[in-house]
Coordinates of C-alpha atoms and ligand atoms in Angstrom, one line a residue:
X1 CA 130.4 13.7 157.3
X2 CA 129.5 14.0 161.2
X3 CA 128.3 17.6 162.6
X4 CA 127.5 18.4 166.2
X5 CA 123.6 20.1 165.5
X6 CA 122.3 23.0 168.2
X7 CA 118.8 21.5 168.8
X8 CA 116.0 23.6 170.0
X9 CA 116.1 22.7 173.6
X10 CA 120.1 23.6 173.6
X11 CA 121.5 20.4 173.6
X12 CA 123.5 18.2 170.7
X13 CA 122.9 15.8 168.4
X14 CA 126.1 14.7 166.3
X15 CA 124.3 13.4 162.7
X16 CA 126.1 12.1 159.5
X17 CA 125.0 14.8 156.3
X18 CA 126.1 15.1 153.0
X19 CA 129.8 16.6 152.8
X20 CA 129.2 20.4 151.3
X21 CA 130.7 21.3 147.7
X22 CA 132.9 24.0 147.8
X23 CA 131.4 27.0 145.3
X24 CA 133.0 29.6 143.2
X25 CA 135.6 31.3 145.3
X26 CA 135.1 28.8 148.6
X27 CA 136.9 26.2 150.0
X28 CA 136.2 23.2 151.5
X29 CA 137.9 22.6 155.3
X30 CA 138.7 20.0 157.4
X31 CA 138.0 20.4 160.7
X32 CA 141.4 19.8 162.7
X33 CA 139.9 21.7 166.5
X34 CA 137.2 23.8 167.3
X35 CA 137.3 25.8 170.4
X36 CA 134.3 26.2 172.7
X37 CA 134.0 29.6 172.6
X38 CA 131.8 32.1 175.7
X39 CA 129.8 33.3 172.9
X40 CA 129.2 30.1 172.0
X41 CA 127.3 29.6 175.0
X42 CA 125.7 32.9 175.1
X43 CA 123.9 31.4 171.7
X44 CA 122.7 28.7 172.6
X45 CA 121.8 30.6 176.2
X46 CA 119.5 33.2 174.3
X47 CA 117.5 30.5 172.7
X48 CA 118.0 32.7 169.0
X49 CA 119.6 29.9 167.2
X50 CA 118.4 28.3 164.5
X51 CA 117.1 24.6 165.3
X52 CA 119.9 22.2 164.2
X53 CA 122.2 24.9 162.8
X54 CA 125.8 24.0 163.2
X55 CA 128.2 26.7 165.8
X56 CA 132.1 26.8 165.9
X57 CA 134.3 29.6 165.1
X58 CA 137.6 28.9 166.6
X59 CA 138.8 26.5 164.2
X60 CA 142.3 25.1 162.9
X61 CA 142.0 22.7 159.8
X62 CA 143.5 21.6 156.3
X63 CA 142.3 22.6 153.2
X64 CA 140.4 19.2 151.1
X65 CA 139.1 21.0 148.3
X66 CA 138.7 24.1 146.4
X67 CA 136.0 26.2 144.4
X68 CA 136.0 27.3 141.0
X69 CA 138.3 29.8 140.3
X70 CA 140.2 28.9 143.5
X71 CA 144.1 29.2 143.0
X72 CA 147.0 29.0 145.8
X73 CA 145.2 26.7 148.2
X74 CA 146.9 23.1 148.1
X75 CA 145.1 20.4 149.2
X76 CA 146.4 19.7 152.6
X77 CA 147.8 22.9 153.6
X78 CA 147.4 23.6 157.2
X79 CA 144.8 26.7 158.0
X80 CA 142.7 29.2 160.2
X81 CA 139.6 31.1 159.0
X82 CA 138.5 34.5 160.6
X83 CA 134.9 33.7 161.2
X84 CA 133.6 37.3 160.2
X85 CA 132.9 38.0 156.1
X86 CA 133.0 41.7 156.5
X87 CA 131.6 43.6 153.5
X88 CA 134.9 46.3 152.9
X89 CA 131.7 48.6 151.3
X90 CA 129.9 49.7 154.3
X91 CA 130.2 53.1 157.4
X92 CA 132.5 50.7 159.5
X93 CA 134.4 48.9 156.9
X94 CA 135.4 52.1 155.0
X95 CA 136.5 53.8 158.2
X96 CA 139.3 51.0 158.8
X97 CA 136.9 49.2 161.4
X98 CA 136.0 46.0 159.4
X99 CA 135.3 44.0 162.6
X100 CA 132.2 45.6 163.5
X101 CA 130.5 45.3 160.1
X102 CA 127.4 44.3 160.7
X103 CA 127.1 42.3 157.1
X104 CA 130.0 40.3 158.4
X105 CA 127.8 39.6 161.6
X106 CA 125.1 38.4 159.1
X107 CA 127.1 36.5 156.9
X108 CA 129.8 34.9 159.9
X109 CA 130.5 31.1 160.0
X110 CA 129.5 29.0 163.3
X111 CA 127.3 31.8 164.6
X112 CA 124.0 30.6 163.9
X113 CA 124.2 31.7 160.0
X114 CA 126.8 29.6 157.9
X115 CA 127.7 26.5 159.3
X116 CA 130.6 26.6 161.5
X117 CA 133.2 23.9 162.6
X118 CA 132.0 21.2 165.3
X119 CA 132.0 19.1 162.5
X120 CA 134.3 17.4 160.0
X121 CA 134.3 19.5 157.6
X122 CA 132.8 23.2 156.3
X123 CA 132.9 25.6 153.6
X124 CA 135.0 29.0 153.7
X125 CA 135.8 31.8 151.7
X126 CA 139.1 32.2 150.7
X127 CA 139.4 35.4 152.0
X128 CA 138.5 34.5 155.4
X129 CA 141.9 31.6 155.5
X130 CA 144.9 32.2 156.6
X131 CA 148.2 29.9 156.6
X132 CA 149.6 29.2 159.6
X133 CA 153.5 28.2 159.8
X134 CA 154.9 24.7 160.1
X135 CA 156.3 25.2 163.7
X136 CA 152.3 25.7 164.9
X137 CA 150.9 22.7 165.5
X138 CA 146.8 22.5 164.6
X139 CA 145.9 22.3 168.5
X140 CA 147.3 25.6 169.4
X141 CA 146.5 27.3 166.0
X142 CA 143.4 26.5 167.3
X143 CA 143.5 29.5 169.8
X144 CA 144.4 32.4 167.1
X145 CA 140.7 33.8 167.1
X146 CA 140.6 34.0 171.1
X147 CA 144.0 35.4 171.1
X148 CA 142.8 37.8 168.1
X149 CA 140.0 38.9 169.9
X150 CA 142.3 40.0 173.5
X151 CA 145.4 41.2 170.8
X152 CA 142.6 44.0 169.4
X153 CA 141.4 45.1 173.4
X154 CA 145.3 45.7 174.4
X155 CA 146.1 47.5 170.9
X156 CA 142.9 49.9 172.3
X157 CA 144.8 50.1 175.2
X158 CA 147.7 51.9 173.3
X159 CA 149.7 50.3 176.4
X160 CA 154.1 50.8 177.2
X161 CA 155.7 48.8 179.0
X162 CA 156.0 50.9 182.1
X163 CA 152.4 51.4 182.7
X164 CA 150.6 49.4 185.1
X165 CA 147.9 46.9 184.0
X166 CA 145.1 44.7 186.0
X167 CA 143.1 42.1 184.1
X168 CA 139.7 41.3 186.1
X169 CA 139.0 37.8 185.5
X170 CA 141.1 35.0 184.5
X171 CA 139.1 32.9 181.8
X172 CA 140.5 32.3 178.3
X173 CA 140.2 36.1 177.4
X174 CA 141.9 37.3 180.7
X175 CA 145.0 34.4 180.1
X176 CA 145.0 35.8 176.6
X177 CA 144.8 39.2 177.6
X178 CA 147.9 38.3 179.6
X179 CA 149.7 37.1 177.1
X180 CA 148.7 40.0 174.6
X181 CA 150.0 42.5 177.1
X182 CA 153.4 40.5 178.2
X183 CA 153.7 41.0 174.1
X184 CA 153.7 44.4 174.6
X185 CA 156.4 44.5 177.1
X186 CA 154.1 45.5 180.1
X187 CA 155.4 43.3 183.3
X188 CA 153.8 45.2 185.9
X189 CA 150.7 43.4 185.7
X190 CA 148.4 42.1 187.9
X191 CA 145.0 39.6 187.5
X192 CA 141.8 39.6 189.9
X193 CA 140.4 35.5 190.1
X194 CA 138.0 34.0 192.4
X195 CA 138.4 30.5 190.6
X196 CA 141.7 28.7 192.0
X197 CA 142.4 26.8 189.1
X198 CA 142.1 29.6 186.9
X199 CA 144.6 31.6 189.2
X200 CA 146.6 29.0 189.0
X201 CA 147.3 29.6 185.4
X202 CA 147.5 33.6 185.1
X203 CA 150.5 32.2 187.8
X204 CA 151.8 29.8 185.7
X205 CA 152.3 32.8 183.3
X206 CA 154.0 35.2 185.5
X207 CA 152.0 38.2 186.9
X208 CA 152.9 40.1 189.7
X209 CA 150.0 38.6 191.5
X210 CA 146.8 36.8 191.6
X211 CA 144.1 38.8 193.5
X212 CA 141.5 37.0 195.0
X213 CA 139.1 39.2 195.3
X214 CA 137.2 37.4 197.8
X215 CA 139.9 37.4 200.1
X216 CA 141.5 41.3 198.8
X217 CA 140.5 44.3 197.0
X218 CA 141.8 44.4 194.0
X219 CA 142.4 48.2 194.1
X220 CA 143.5 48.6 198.0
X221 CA 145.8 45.6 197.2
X222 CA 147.6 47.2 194.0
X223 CA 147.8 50.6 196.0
X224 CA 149.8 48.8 198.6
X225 CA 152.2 47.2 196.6
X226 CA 152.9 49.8 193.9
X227 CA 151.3 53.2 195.9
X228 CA 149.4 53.8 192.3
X229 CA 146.4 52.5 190.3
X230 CA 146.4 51.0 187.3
X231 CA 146.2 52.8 184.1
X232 CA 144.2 50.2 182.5
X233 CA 141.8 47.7 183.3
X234 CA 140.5 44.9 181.3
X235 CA 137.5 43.6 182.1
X236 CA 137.4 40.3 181.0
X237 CA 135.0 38.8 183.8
X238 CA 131.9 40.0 181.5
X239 CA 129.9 40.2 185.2
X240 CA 127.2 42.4 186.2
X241 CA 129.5 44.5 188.6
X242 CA 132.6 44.0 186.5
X243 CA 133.0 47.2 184.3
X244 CA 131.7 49.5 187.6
X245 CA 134.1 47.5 189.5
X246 CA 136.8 48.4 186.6
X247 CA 135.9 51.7 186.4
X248 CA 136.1 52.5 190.1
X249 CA 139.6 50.3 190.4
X250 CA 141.4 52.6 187.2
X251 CA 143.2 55.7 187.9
X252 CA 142.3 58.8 187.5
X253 CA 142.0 59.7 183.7
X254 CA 142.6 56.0 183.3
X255 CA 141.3 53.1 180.7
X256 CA 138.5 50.5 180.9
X257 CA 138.8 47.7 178.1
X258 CA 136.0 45.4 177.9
X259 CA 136.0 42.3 176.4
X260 CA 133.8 39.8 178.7
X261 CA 130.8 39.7 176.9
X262 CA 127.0 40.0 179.1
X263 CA 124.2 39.7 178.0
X264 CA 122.3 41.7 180.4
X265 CA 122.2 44.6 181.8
X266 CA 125.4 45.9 184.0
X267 CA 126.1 48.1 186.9
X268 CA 128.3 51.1 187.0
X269 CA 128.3 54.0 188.8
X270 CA 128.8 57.1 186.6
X271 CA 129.9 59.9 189.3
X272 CA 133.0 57.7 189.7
X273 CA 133.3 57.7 186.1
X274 CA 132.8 61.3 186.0
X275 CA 135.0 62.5 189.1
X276 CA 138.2 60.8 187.5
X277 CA 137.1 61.0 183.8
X278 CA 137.5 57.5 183.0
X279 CA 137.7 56.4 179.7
X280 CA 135.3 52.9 178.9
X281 CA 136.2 51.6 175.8
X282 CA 134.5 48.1 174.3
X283 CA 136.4 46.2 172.2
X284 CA 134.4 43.5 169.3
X285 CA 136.2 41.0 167.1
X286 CA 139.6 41.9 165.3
X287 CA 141.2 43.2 162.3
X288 CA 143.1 40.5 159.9
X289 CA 146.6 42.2 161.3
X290 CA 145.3 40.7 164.7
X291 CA 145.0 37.3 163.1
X292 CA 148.5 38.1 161.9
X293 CA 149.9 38.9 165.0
X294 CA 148.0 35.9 167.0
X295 CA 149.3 34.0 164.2
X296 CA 152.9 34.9 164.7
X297 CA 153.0 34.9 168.8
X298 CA 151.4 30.8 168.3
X299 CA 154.2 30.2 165.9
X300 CA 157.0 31.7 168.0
X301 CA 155.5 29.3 171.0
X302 CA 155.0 32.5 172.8
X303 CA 151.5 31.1 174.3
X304 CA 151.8 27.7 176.4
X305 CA 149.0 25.3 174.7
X306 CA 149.1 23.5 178.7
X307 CA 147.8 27.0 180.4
X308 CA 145.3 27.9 177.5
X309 CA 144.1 24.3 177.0
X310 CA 142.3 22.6 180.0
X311 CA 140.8 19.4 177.8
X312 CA 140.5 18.0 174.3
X313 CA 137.3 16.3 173.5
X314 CA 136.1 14.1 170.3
X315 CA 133.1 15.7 168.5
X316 CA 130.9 13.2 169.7
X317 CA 131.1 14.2 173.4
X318 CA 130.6 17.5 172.7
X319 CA 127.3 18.2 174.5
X320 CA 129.6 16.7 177.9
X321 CA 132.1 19.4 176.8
X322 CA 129.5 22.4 177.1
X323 CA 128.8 21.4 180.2
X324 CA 131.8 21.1 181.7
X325 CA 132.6 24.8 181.1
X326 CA 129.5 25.7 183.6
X327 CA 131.9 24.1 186.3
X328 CA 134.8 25.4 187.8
X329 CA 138.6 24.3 186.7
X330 CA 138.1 24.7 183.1
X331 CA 140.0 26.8 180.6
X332 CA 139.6 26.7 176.7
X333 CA 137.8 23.0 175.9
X334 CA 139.0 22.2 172.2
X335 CA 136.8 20.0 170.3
X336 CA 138.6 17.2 168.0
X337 CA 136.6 17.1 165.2
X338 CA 138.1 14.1 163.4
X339 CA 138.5 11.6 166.6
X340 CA 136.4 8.6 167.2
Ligands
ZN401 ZN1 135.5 33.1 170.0
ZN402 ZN1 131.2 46.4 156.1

């Protein structure tokens, strides 16, 4: 089979290795899409990979072949896998917050430790797949772990649908953010976006409005039109200035999600903080009920593939694909990892 390897300098090299043999309990997949994920990038960015380990965690796929002991899993049936193999045994786990196990970092698929899916095929455990319904078609199944990931920051948000939201930033986990909080019936909602083309889509989904905050502050705009703050803000840009900037935007009392991951250090300014006791929360990963829900939002077409997708690319030109997300006018790449 073909696999896209991470090679010590950070670049790909798509090789033919021997197809894997599903185990007791696993299950061979076949790699339908893979999403290019930020994290992703952050990976290969640190330089902490292993050399020619295989990444990929945003996968849709059928099932080939199954394990010993493995019942209930027809060949062919259409599936996603939750890339985290969370323990159930451990501090987290037992206190209902599986997603931040760390055994389930050490033992995840497509992050550097099991091989993940840019490739044609990899090896699961049955209790990380999950069906997905005829009506969702594998390209937009595709997008349940990013819209997993924004569906667990709004449920921290405890949102109604009369509060008023912003979303800072408008890459895949701000659209999905969007989408996650339309779900839960808040309209009044408004998206800070430098990047045009990005803007362009939180438009295409129907916010109030599209801040440019080169042109507008955020906050002195959304105090003009709605003579409040917002009670949330999700910071979904993942900058340096982006939680300080959140924190100083939210209303008194008010909520900070973040879910744009940075790998360095960030900027905030706690007597802001402190004089309207905001609340920062940090949200990793999901809980299988946010699969379910991702699942069931795909399947009811409630997310438009054409906003979330910007490009589909065969395995092969997947090194192109990397790059292209460094340049404006990109949204979620998937990776079609049985093409050409
Ligand atoms: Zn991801
Ligand atoms: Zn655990």
């Amino acid at each position: 089979m073909k696999a896209a390897l991470v090679k010590s300098e950070g670049n790909f090299e798509i090789v033919d290795i021997s197809l894997p043999k599903p185990g007791p309990g696993e299950v061979l997949i076949k790699v339908a899409y893979c999403g290019i994920c930020g994290s992703d990038i952050h990976l290969i960015d640190t330089g902490l990979l292993p050399s020619d380990c295989v990444i990929g965690h945003e996968l849709s796929g059928w099932v080939e072949a199954c394990g010993e002991g493995v019942k209930g899993w027809e060949k062919g049936t259409p599936v996603v896998i939750l890339p985290m193999d969370s323990c159930y045994e451990c501090y987290p786990c037992k206190s209902g917050h599986p997603q931040i196990c760390s055994n389930g970092i050490h033992r995840s698929y497509g992050l550097g430790v099991n091989p993940g899916g840019f490739a044609e095929y990899m090896l699961v455990k049955t209790s990380m797949l999950f069906r997905i319904p005829k009506t969702l078609d594998l390209k937009t199944a595709a997008l349940t772990e990013p819209l997993a990931v924004a569906i667990h920051g709004v449920k921290m948000l405890g949102a109604k649908s009369d509060d008023l939201a912003l979303v800072l930033g408008a890459g895949p986990i701000g659209i999905f953010s969007v989408y996650a909080l339309k779900a839960r019936g808040v309209s009044d909602l408004y998206v800070s976006e430098p990047d045009g083309f990005r803007a362009g889509k939180a438009r295409a989904i129907g916010v109030k409005a599209v801040i440019d905050p080169a042109e507008n502050m955020p906050a002195s705009f959304i105090h003009e039109n709605e003579g409040r703050a917002p009670e949330f803000v999700m910071d979904c840009a993942g900058t340096e200035y982006s939680i300080g900037e959140a924190s100083s935007i939210v209303r008194h009392r008010g909520l900070v999600v973040v879910l744009g991951v940075m790998m360095g250090q960030a900027w905030l300014m706690p007597l802001i903080c402190f004089a309207k006791e905001v609340r920062i929360y940090f949200s990793f990963g999901y809980h299988k009920s946010d699969y379910d829900e991702a699942i069931d939002l795909l399947g009811k077409g409630f997310v438009d593939p054409r906003v979330a997708i910007s490009e589909v690319l065969p395995l092969q030109d997947i090194g192109e694909a990397f790059q292209k997300l460094h340049e404006p006018g990109q949204m979620k790449i998937l990776i079609d990892c049985q093409a050409g």
